[in-house]
């Protein structure tokens, strides 16, 4: 039996769901953390009860378990560097909420690319997702605020594709042309990225492969646990690549 639960980015709900799974005496747990999660005692409870657990995508570095991730800093650096390479001089970042590790790492990759290219890091160009849901509406709101604050921005690296598509809609409604006036790079290569107009340049995150790798790790640990064998935790880092489309100018 497979049980699928959605936290809706709520730490409180995530806690309740973990307790439910432990009461059900599940053989193992795959988890991508909620954006709100900053306390990991419920995850340590899983480990203390010797229930195999594997994290993927949104993880906690301090929790001792197997993990399947991408190098978010490297991917964000690549995205920002591409904007620099096509001539962008003032690059904003729509980041995720403050807590998730991948949001932190993508911000750090963006910042490092600027500094490595002798571009000023301006904290006012970083727009944080306040509501935590990384939505289409969040992208529209951030784009609207950006035009008020900095009408000379020529590039944006955006934490996820859905937010990027919301931003593009707002720019279009206000007569700001993409990529003529502003270049946009998203993150994840969501299926909508290739069908909108203009199509979205984005970082390709191998979600399907991530899920397969995470399951294989968990299944191996479940078998080891039932055989009373020692479980060796692993961290798998998957490659990403930049998919260049029409939301950015050509080099």
PDB file of N, CA and C in Angstrom, residues 71-108:
ATOM      1  N   UNK A  71      22.319  20.251  -7.133  1.00  0.00           N
ATOM      2  CA  UNK A  71      23.201  21.296  -6.611  1.00  0.00           C
ATOM      3  C   UNK A  71      22.541  22.636  -6.921  1.00  0.00           C
ATOM      4  N   UNK A  72      21.706  23.106  -5.989  1.00  0.00           N
ATOM      5  CA  UNK A  72      20.927  24.321  -6.229  1.00  0.00           C
ATOM      6  C   UNK A  72      21.806  25.549  -6.392  1.00  0.00           C
ATOM      7  N   UNK A  73      22.898  25.617  -5.647  1.00  0.00           N
ATOM      8  CA  UNK A  73      23.799  26.776  -5.784  1.00  0.00           C
ATOM      9  C   UNK A  73      24.412  26.824  -7.181  1.00  0.00           C
ATOM     10  N   UNK A  74      24.882  25.684  -7.630  1.00  0.00           N
ATOM     11  CA  UNK A  74      25.495  25.609  -8.959  1.00  0.00           C
ATOM     12  C   UNK A  74      24.488  25.941 -10.052  1.00  0.00           C
ATOM     13  N   UNK A  75      23.264  25.409  -9.926  1.00  0.00           N
ATOM     14  CA  UNK A  75      22.229  25.661 -10.933  1.00  0.00           C
ATOM     15  C   UNK A  75      21.855  27.135 -10.974  1.00  0.00           C
ATOM     16  N   UNK A  76      21.709  27.754  -9.801  1.00  0.00           N
ATOM     17  CA  UNK A  76      21.373  29.176  -9.740  1.00  0.00           C
ATOM     18  C   UNK A  76      22.509  30.032 -10.286  1.00  0.00           C
ATOM     19  N   UNK A  77      23.727  29.614  -9.997  1.00  0.00           N
ATOM     20  CA  UNK A  77      24.898  30.324 -10.540  1.00  0.00           C
ATOM     21  C   UNK A  77      24.871  30.274 -12.070  1.00  0.00           C
ATOM     22  N   UNK A  78      24.580  29.099 -12.613  1.00  0.00           N
ATOM     23  CA  UNK A  78      24.513  28.929 -14.066  1.00  0.00           C
ATOM     24  C   UNK A  78      23.450  29.846 -14.674  1.00  0.00           C
ATOM     25  N   UNK A  79      22.277  29.900 -14.036  1.00  0.00           N
ATOM     26  CA  UNK A  79      21.187  30.744 -14.537  1.00  0.00           C
ATOM     27  C   UNK A  79      21.572  32.217 -14.527  1.00  0.00           C
ATOM     28  N   UNK A  80      22.153  32.657 -13.425  1.00  0.00           N
ATOM     29  CA  UNK A  80      22.544  34.063 -13.301  1.00  0.00           C
ATOM     30  C   UNK A  80      23.699  34.396 -14.242  1.00  0.00           C
ATOM     31  N   UNK A  81      24.645  33.482 -14.355  1.00  0.00           N
ATOM     32  CA  UNK A  81      25.778  33.701 -15.249  1.00  0.00           C
ATOM     33  C   UNK A  81      25.312  33.845 -16.694  1.00  0.00           C
ATOM     34  N   UNK A  82      24.291  33.087 -17.072  1.00  0.00           N
ATOM     35  CA  UNK A  82      23.778  33.208 -18.441  1.00  0.00           C
ATOM     36  C   UNK A  82      23.211  34.604 -18.676  1.00  0.00           C
ATOM     37  N   UNK A  83      22.473  35.128 -17.710  1.00  0.00           N
ATOM     38  CA  UNK A  83      21.940  36.482 -17.837  1.00  0.00           C
ATOM     39  C   UNK A  83      23.069  37.498 -17.985  1.00  0.00           C
ATOM     40  N   UNK A  84      24.145  37.292 -17.246  1.00  0.00           N
ATOM     41  CA  UNK A  84      25.298  38.183 -17.344  1.00  0.00           C
ATOM     42  C   UNK A  84      25.956  38.057 -18.723  1.00  0.00           C
ATOM     43  N   UNK A  85      26.069  36.820 -19.193  1.00  0.00           N
ATOM     44  CA  UNK A  85      26.736  36.572 -20.476  1.00  0.00           C
ATOM     45  C   UNK A  85      25.988  37.192 -21.656  1.00  0.00           C
ATOM     46  N   UNK A  86      24.662  37.341 -21.545  1.00  0.00           N
ATOM     47  CA  UNK A  86      23.914  37.953 -22.649  1.00  0.00           C
ATOM     48  C   UNK A  86      23.808  39.468 -22.494  1.00  0.00           C
ATOM     49  N   UNK A  87      24.506  40.002 -21.487  1.00  0.00           N
ATOM     50  CA  UNK A  87      24.623  41.456 -21.380  1.00  0.00           C
ATOM     51  C   UNK A  87      23.839  42.126 -20.276  1.00  0.00           C
ATOM     52  N   UNK A  88      23.158  41.361 -19.411  1.00  0.00           N
ATOM     53  CA  UNK A  88      22.383  41.979 -18.320  1.00  0.00           C
ATOM     54  C   UNK A  88      23.327  42.585 -17.283  1.00  0.00           C
ATOM     55  N   UNK A  89      23.000  43.782 -16.838  1.00  0.00           N
ATOM     56  CA  UNK A  89      23.839  44.509 -15.882  1.00  0.00           C
ATOM     57  C   UNK A  89      23.172  44.677 -14.521  1.00  0.00           C
ATOM     58  N   UNK A  90      21.848  44.643 -14.508  1.00  0.00           N
ATOM     59  CA  UNK A  90      21.114  44.812 -13.248  1.00  0.00           C
ATOM     60  C   UNK A  90      20.100  43.678 -13.146  1.00  0.00           C
ATOM     61  N   UNK A  91      20.436  42.695 -12.318  1.00  0.00           N
ATOM     62  CA  UNK A  91      19.682  41.438 -12.277  1.00  0.00           C
ATOM     63  C   UNK A  91      18.994  41.274 -10.925  1.00  0.00           C
ATOM     64  N   UNK A  92      17.684  41.115 -10.963  1.00  0.00           N
ATOM     65  CA  UNK A  92      16.905  40.882  -9.751  1.00  0.00           C
ATOM     66  C   UNK A  92      16.749  39.382  -9.519  1.00  0.00           C
ATOM     67  N   UNK A  93      16.306  39.040  -8.316  1.00  0.00           N
ATOM     68  CA  UNK A  93      16.050  37.631  -7.968  1.00  0.00           C
ATOM     69  C   UNK A  93      14.737  37.535  -7.215  1.00  0.00           C
ATOM     70  N   UNK A  94      13.797  36.747  -7.745  1.00  0.00           N
ATOM     71  CA  UNK A  94      12.590  36.400  -7.011  1.00  0.00           C
ATOM     72  C   UNK A  94      12.878  35.075  -6.338  1.00  0.00           C
ATOM     73  N   UNK A  95      13.133  35.120  -5.047  1.00  0.00           N
ATOM     74  CA  UNK A  95      13.505  33.902  -4.333  1.00  0.00           C
ATOM     75  C   UNK A  95      12.281  33.293  -3.668  1.00  0.00           C
ATOM     76  N   UNK A  96      12.454  32.102  -3.149  1.00  0.00           N
ATOM     77  CA  UNK A  96      11.367  31.467  -2.414  1.00  0.00           C
ATOM     78  C   UNK A  96      11.308  32.001  -0.996  1.00  0.00           C
ATOM     79  N   UNK A  97      10.556  31.320  -0.129  1.00  0.00           N
ATOM     80  CA  UNK A  97      10.523  31.690   1.287  1.00  0.00           C
ATOM     81  C   UNK A  97      11.913  31.573   1.897  1.00  0.00           C
ATOM     82  N   UNK A  98      12.097  32.126   3.075  1.00  0.00           N
ATOM     83  CA  UNK A  98      13.422  32.171   3.681  1.00  0.00           C
ATOM     84  C   UNK A  98      13.927  30.816   4.141  1.00  0.00           C
ATOM     85  N   UNK A  99      13.021  29.896   4.503  1.00  0.00           N
ATOM     86  CA  UNK A  99      13.440  28.691   5.200  1.00  0.00           C
ATOM     87  C   UNK A  99      13.973  27.541   4.342  1.00  0.00           C
ATOM     88  N   UNK A 100      13.332  27.121   3.257  1.00  0.00           N
ATOM     89  CA  UNK A 100      13.801  25.890   2.600  1.00  0.00           C
ATOM     90  C   UNK A 100      15.257  25.999   2.153  1.00  0.00           C
ATOM     91  N   UNK A 101      15.988  24.883   2.303  1.00  0.00           N
ATOM     92  CA  UNK A 101      17.399  24.887   1.945  1.00  0.00           C
ATOM     93  C   UNK A 101      17.607  25.201   0.477  1.00  0.00           C
ATOM     94  N   UNK A 102      16.724  24.700  -0.399  1.00  0.00           N
ATOM     95  CA  UNK A 102      16.935  24.961  -1.825  1.00  0.00           C
ATOM     96  C   UNK A 102      16.734  26.436  -2.168  1.00  0.00           C
ATOM     97  N   UNK A 103      15.827  27.108  -1.448  1.00  0.00           N
ATOM     98  CA  UNK A 103      15.637  28.539  -1.647  1.00  0.00           C
ATOM     99  C   UNK A 103      16.880  29.318  -1.209  1.00  0.00           C
ATOM    100  N   UNK A 104      17.449  28.906  -0.089  1.00  0.00           N
ATOM    101  CA  UNK A 104      18.673  29.539   0.413  1.00  0.00           C
ATOM    102  C   UNK A 104      19.814  29.350  -0.572  1.00  0.00           C
ATOM    103  N   UNK A 105      19.974  28.118  -1.053  1.00  0.00           N
ATOM    104  CA  UNK A 105      21.099  27.817  -1.938  1.00  0.00           C
ATOM    105  C   UNK A 105      20.959  28.505  -3.289  1.00  0.00           C
ATOM    106  N   UNK A 106      19.752  28.624  -3.796  1.00  0.00           N
ATOM    107  CA  UNK A 106      19.558  29.315  -5.076  1.00  0.00           C
ATOM    108  C   UNK A 106      19.876  30.797  -4.939  1.00  0.00           C
ATOM    109  N   UNK A 107      19.497  31.376  -3.806  1.00  0.00           N
ATOM    110  CA  UNK A 107      19.844  32.770  -3.546  1.00  0.00           C
ATOM    111  C   UNK A 107      21.364  32.942  -3.473  1.00  0.00           C
ATOM    112  N   UNK A 108      22.051  32.027  -2.780  1.00  0.00           N
ATOM    113  CA  UNK A 108      23.503  32.132  -2.636  1.00  0.00           C
ATOM    114  C   UNK A 108      24.209  31.956  -3.980  1.00  0.00           C
TER     115      UNK A 108
END
